mmCIF file of C-alpha atoms in Angstrom:
data_model
loop_
_atom_site.group_PDB
_atom_site.id
_atom_site.type_symbol
_atom_site.label_atom_id
_atom_site.label_comp_id
_atom_site.label_asym_id
_atom_site.label_seq_id
_atom_site.Cartn_x
_atom_site.Cartn_y
_atom_site.Cartn_z
ATOM 1 C CA MET A 1 -0.110 -0.372 -0.029
ATOM 2 C CA ASN A 2 0.980 3.621 -0.743
ATOM 3 C CA VAL A 3 2.919 5.228 2.468
ATOM 4 C CA GLU A 4 0.845 8.199 2.228
ATOM 5 C CA TYR A 5 -2.189 5.955 2.741
ATOM 6 C CA VAL A 6 -0.826 4.029 6.019
ATOM 7 C CA ASP A 7 0.109 6.947 7.502
ATOM 8 C CA ALA A 8 -3.078 8.757 7.157
ATOM 9 C CA ILE A 9 -4.560 5.707 8.848
ATOM 10 C CA GLY A 10 -2.169 5.842 11.370
ATOM 11 C CA TYR A 11 -2.672 9.433 12.042
ATOM 12 C CA GLY A 12 -6.944 8.707 11.643
ATOM 13 C CA ALA A 13 -5.882 6.359 14.259
ATOM 14 C CA ALA A 14 -4.368 8.194 16.864
ATOM 15 C CA ILE A 15 -6.714 11.620 16.103
ATOM 16 C CA LEU A 16 -9.978 8.865 17.253
ATOM 17 C CA THR A 17 -8.375 7.738 19.871
ATOM 18 C CA THR A 18 -6.932 10.457 21.484
ATOM 19 C CA LEU A 19 -10.175 12.901 20.427
ATOM 20 C CA ALA A 20 -12.590 9.961 22.153
ATOM 21 C CA PHE A 21 -11.789 10.587 26.004
ATOM 22 C CA LEU A 22 -12.867 14.723 25.063
ATOM 23 C CA PRO A 23 -16.532 13.603 25.512
ATOM 24 C CA GLN A 24 -16.025 10.686 28.210
ATOM 25 C CA ALA A 25 -13.767 12.883 30.398
ATOM 26 C CA PHE A 26 -15.997 15.590 29.919
ATOM 27 C CA LYS A 27 -19.631 13.477 30.947
ATOM 28 C CA VAL A 28 -17.714 12.247 33.674
ATOM 29 C CA LEU A 29 -16.679 16.109 35.171
ATOM 30 C CA ARG A 30 -20.429 17.407 34.302
ATOM 31 C CA THR A 31 -22.482 14.071 36.065
ATOM 32 C CA ARG A 32 -19.569 12.987 38.509
ATOM 33 C CA GLN A 33 -21.070 9.684 38.240
ATOM 34 C CA THR A 34 -18.332 6.753 37.420
ATOM 35 C CA ARG A 35 -19.683 3.515 38.971
ATOM 36 C CA ASP A 36 -20.248 2.075 35.162
ATOM 37 C CA ILE A 37 -16.618 2.368 34.376
ATOM 38 C CA SER A 38 -13.838 -0.300 35.769
ATOM 39 C CA LEU A 39 -11.407 0.675 38.257
ATOM 40 C CA LEU A 40 -8.625 -1.882 36.779
ATOM 41 C CA TRP A 41 -9.538 -0.036 33.627
ATOM 42 C CA ALA A 42 -8.784 3.476 34.205
ATOM 43 C CA ILE A 43 -5.302 2.602 36.101
ATOM 44 C CA ALA A 44 -4.760 0.263 33.533
ATOM 45 C CA MET A 45 -5.427 2.962 30.756
ATOM 46 C CA THR A 46 -3.832 5.700 32.595
ATOM 47 C CA ALA A 47 -0.480 3.905 33.315
ATOM 48 C CA GLY A 48 -0.322 2.693 29.783
ATOM 49 C CA VAL A 49 -0.691 5.972 28.152
ATOM 50 C CA PHE A 50 1.581 7.267 30.748
ATOM 51 C CA LEU A 51 4.684 4.390 29.048
ATOM 52 C CA TRP A 52 3.548 5.551 25.343
ATOM 53 C CA LEU A 53 3.692 9.475 26.008
ATOM 54 C CA CYS A 54 7.443 7.963 27.790
ATOM 55 C CA TYR A 55 7.427 6.012 23.970
ATOM 56 C CA GLY A 56 7.572 8.832 22.365
ATOM 57 C CA TYR A 57 9.283 10.843 23.958
ATOM 58 C CA ALA A 58 12.068 8.438 23.837
ATOM 59 C CA SER A 59 11.414 8.043 20.308
ATOM 60 C CA GLY A 60 11.356 11.467 19.200
ATOM 61 C CA SER A 61 7.801 11.763 17.501
ATOM 62 C CA MET A 62 6.253 14.601 18.798
ATOM 63 C CA PRO A 63 2.851 13.664 17.092
ATOM 64 C CA MET A 64 3.153 10.485 20.386
ATOM 65 C CA ILE A 65 4.122 13.365 22.615
ATOM 66 C CA VAL A 66 1.350 15.314 22.428
ATOM 67 C CA ALA A 67 -1.832 12.500 21.267
ATOM 68 C CA ASN A 68 -1.220 10.910 24.622
ATOM 69 C CA ALA A 69 -0.195 13.814 26.840
ATOM 70 C CA VAL A 70 -3.364 14.866 25.926
ATOM 71 C CA THR A 71 -4.938 11.452 26.359
ATOM 72 C CA LEU A 72 -3.119 11.611 30.005
ATOM 73 C CA ALA A 73 -4.719 14.339 31.246
ATOM 74 C CA LEU A 74 -7.977 13.580 30.207
ATOM 75 C CA LEU A 75 -7.977 10.032 31.659
ATOM 76 C CA LEU A 76 -6.560 11.203 34.911
ATOM 77 C CA ALA A 77 -9.836 13.342 35.054
ATOM 78 C CA ILE A 78 -11.424 10.193 34.718
ATOM 79 C CA LEU A 79 -9.482 8.159 37.210
ATOM 80 C CA GLY A 80 -9.476 11.243 40.773
ATOM 81 C CA CYS A 81 -13.382 11.418 39.475
ATOM 82 C CA LYS A 82 -13.042 7.298 39.756
ATOM 83 C CA LEU A 83 -11.252 7.888 42.906
ATOM 84 C CA TYR A 84 -12.505 10.743 44.796
ATOM 85 C CA CYS A 85 -16.219 11.809 43.812
ATOM 86 C CA LYS A 86 -18.655 10.732 45.827
ATOM 87 C CA MET B 1 18.569 5.690 25.722
ATOM 88 C CA ASN B 2 19.103 2.097 24.734
ATOM 89 C CA VAL B 3 16.655 0.633 21.559
ATOM 90 C CA GLU B 4 15.995 -3.033 24.307
ATOM 91 C CA TYR B 5 14.741 0.025 26.462
ATOM 92 C CA VAL B 6 12.612 1.917 24.261
ATOM 93 C CA ASP B 7 11.385 -1.333 22.926
ATOM 94 C CA ALA B 8 10.976 -2.238 26.386
ATOM 95 C CA ILE B 9 8.970 0.797 27.415
ATOM 96 C CA GLY B 10 6.268 -0.016 23.797
ATOM 97 C CA TYR B 11 5.761 -3.318 24.953
ATOM 98 C CA GLY B 12 4.779 -1.898 28.097
ATOM 99 C CA ALA B 13 2.372 0.317 26.772
ATOM 100 C CA ALA B 14 0.805 -1.599 24.563
ATOM 101 C CA ILE B 15 0.144 -4.939 26.778
ATOM 102 C CA LEU B 16 -1.408 -2.396 29.747
ATOM 103 C CA THR B 17 -3.774 0.281 27.531
ATOM 104 C CA THR B 18 -5.232 -4.021 26.089
ATOM 105 C CA LEU B 19 -5.669 -5.891 29.223
ATOM 106 C CA ALA B 20 -7.341 -2.787 30.638
ATOM 107 C CA PHE B 21 -10.728 -3.272 28.270
ATOM 108 C CA LEU B 22 -10.454 -7.156 29.907
ATOM 109 C CA PRO B 23 -11.796 -5.291 33.370
ATOM 110 C CA GLN B 24 -14.086 -2.938 31.377
ATOM 111 C CA ALA B 25 -15.702 -4.987 29.195
ATOM 112 C CA PHE B 26 -16.498 -7.662 32.255
ATOM 113 C CA LYS B 27 -17.788 -4.783 33.956
ATOM 114 C CA VAL B 28 -19.898 -3.793 31.452
ATOM 115 C CA LEU B 29 -20.892 -7.903 30.799
ATOM 116 C CA ARG B 30 -21.291 -8.544 34.157
ATOM 117 C CA THR B 31 -23.552 -5.708 35.224
ATOM 118 C CA ARG B 32 -25.288 -4.623 31.943
ATOM 119 C CA GLN B 33 -24.889 -1.292 33.444
ATOM 120 C CA THR B 34 -22.981 1.642 31.186
ATOM 121 C CA ARG B 35 -25.395 4.646 31.520
ATOM 122 C CA ASP B 36 -21.542 6.380 33.266
ATOM 123 C CA ILE B 37 -19.381 5.341 29.405
ATOM 124 C CA SER B 38 -19.426 7.801 27.256
ATOM 125 C CA LEU B 39 -21.704 6.649 23.505
ATOM 126 C CA LEU B 40 -19.286 8.552 21.354
ATOM 127 C CA TRP B 41 -15.982 7.630 23.494
ATOM 128 C CA ALA B 42 -17.437 3.761 22.785
ATOM 129 C CA ILE B 43 -17.811 4.966 19.329
ATOM 130 C CA ALA B 44 -15.044 6.641 18.654
ATOM 131 C CA MET B 45 -11.901 3.851 20.648
ATOM 132 C CA THR B 46 -14.286 1.129 18.416
ATOM 133 C CA ALA B 47 -13.582 3.025 14.899
ATOM 134 C CA GLY B 48 -10.283 4.267 16.041
ATOM 135 C CA VAL B 49 -8.569 1.175 17.303
ATOM 136 C CA PHE B 50 -10.304 -0.144 13.983
ATOM 137 C CA LEU B 51 -8.107 1.914 12.200
ATOM 138 C CA TRP B 52 -5.242 1.295 14.453
ATOM 139 C CA LEU B 53 -5.321 -2.430 13.538
ATOM 140 C CA CYS B 54 -5.974 -1.398 9.792
ATOM 141 C CA TYR B 55 -2.200 0.422 10.675
ATOM 142 C CA GLY B 56 -0.818 -2.515 11.364
ATOM 143 C CA TYR B 57 -1.701 -4.703 9.192
ATOM 144 C CA ALA B 58 -0.152 -2.578 6.542
ATOM 145 C CA SER B 59 2.750 -1.791 7.755
ATOM 146 C CA GLY B 60 2.787 -5.621 8.869
ATOM 147 C CA SER B 61 3.585 -5.359 12.296
ATOM 148 C CA MET B 62 1.589 -8.674 14.112
ATOM 149 C CA PRO B 63 2.266 -7.113 17.739
ATOM 150 C CA MET B 64 -0.295 -3.914 16.571
ATOM 151 C CA ILE B 65 -2.790 -6.409 15.345
ATOM 152 C CA VAL B 66 -2.691 -8.646 17.759
ATOM 153 C CA ALA B 67 -3.143 -5.934 19.971
ATOM 154 C CA ASN B 68 -5.929 -4.233 18.007
ATOM 155 C CA ALA B 69 -7.613 -7.115 17.123
ATOM 156 C CA VAL B 70 -7.873 -8.171 20.923
ATOM 157 C CA THR B 71 -9.314 -4.455 22.375
ATOM 158 C CA LEU B 72 -11.383 -3.694 19.201
ATOM 159 C CA ALA B 73 -13.943 -7.207 20.269
ATOM 160 C CA LEU B 74 -13.639 -6.090 23.944
ATOM 161 C CA LEU B 75 -15.184 -2.276 23.370
ATOM 162 C CA LEU B 76 -17.413 -3.996 20.387
ATOM 163 C CA ALA B 77 -18.753 -5.654 23.178
ATOM 164 C CA ILE B 78 -18.633 -2.906 25.524
ATOM 165 C CA LEU B 79 -20.625 -0.900 22.023
ATOM 166 C CA GLY B 80 -23.083 -3.369 22.299
ATOM 167 C CA CYS B 81 -23.793 -3.462 25.686
ATOM 168 C CA LYS B 82 -23.796 0.623 25.431
ATOM 169 C CA LEU B 83 -26.526 0.370 22.638
ATOM 170 C CA TYR B 84 -28.523 -2.511 23.336
ATOM 171 C CA CYS B 85 -28.483 -3.670 27.293
ATOM 172 C CA LYS B 86 -31.511 -1.855 28.761
#
């Protein structure tokens, strides 16, 4: 497959899986309800996305750094509410 | 940084952000409750992970194919319950 097509698929994937966390974080911050969200999911995703951020930094990939920094901030909001919102 | 260290960080990240969806999917399938999960999150993640799977296939990366195929199956269970569980 053409390299530009492959890159475009990768950028589309990165944009979707990053922006996806915007409505989820807004929902959690608005409702303060996280009962249906798994704590293990929130912890593992936060740790995993932090490692993706380190991987992006170590590889010198600015798109990975930006995408994972945004996702990490949104995940921290979700995890914080899961732990502290009552 | 040593290339093996960087690779190890990437593998750790991939394992965490894939396995994270196991407890979330099990929680959804057990409780049938998805009120606190954003529909937009579920749709964007499913579409995004499908594109990551295509990207892995086009790049010939077996770890990306395996990780994203597992995540996609778990996300489809979550999205299906979000749409059809009452």
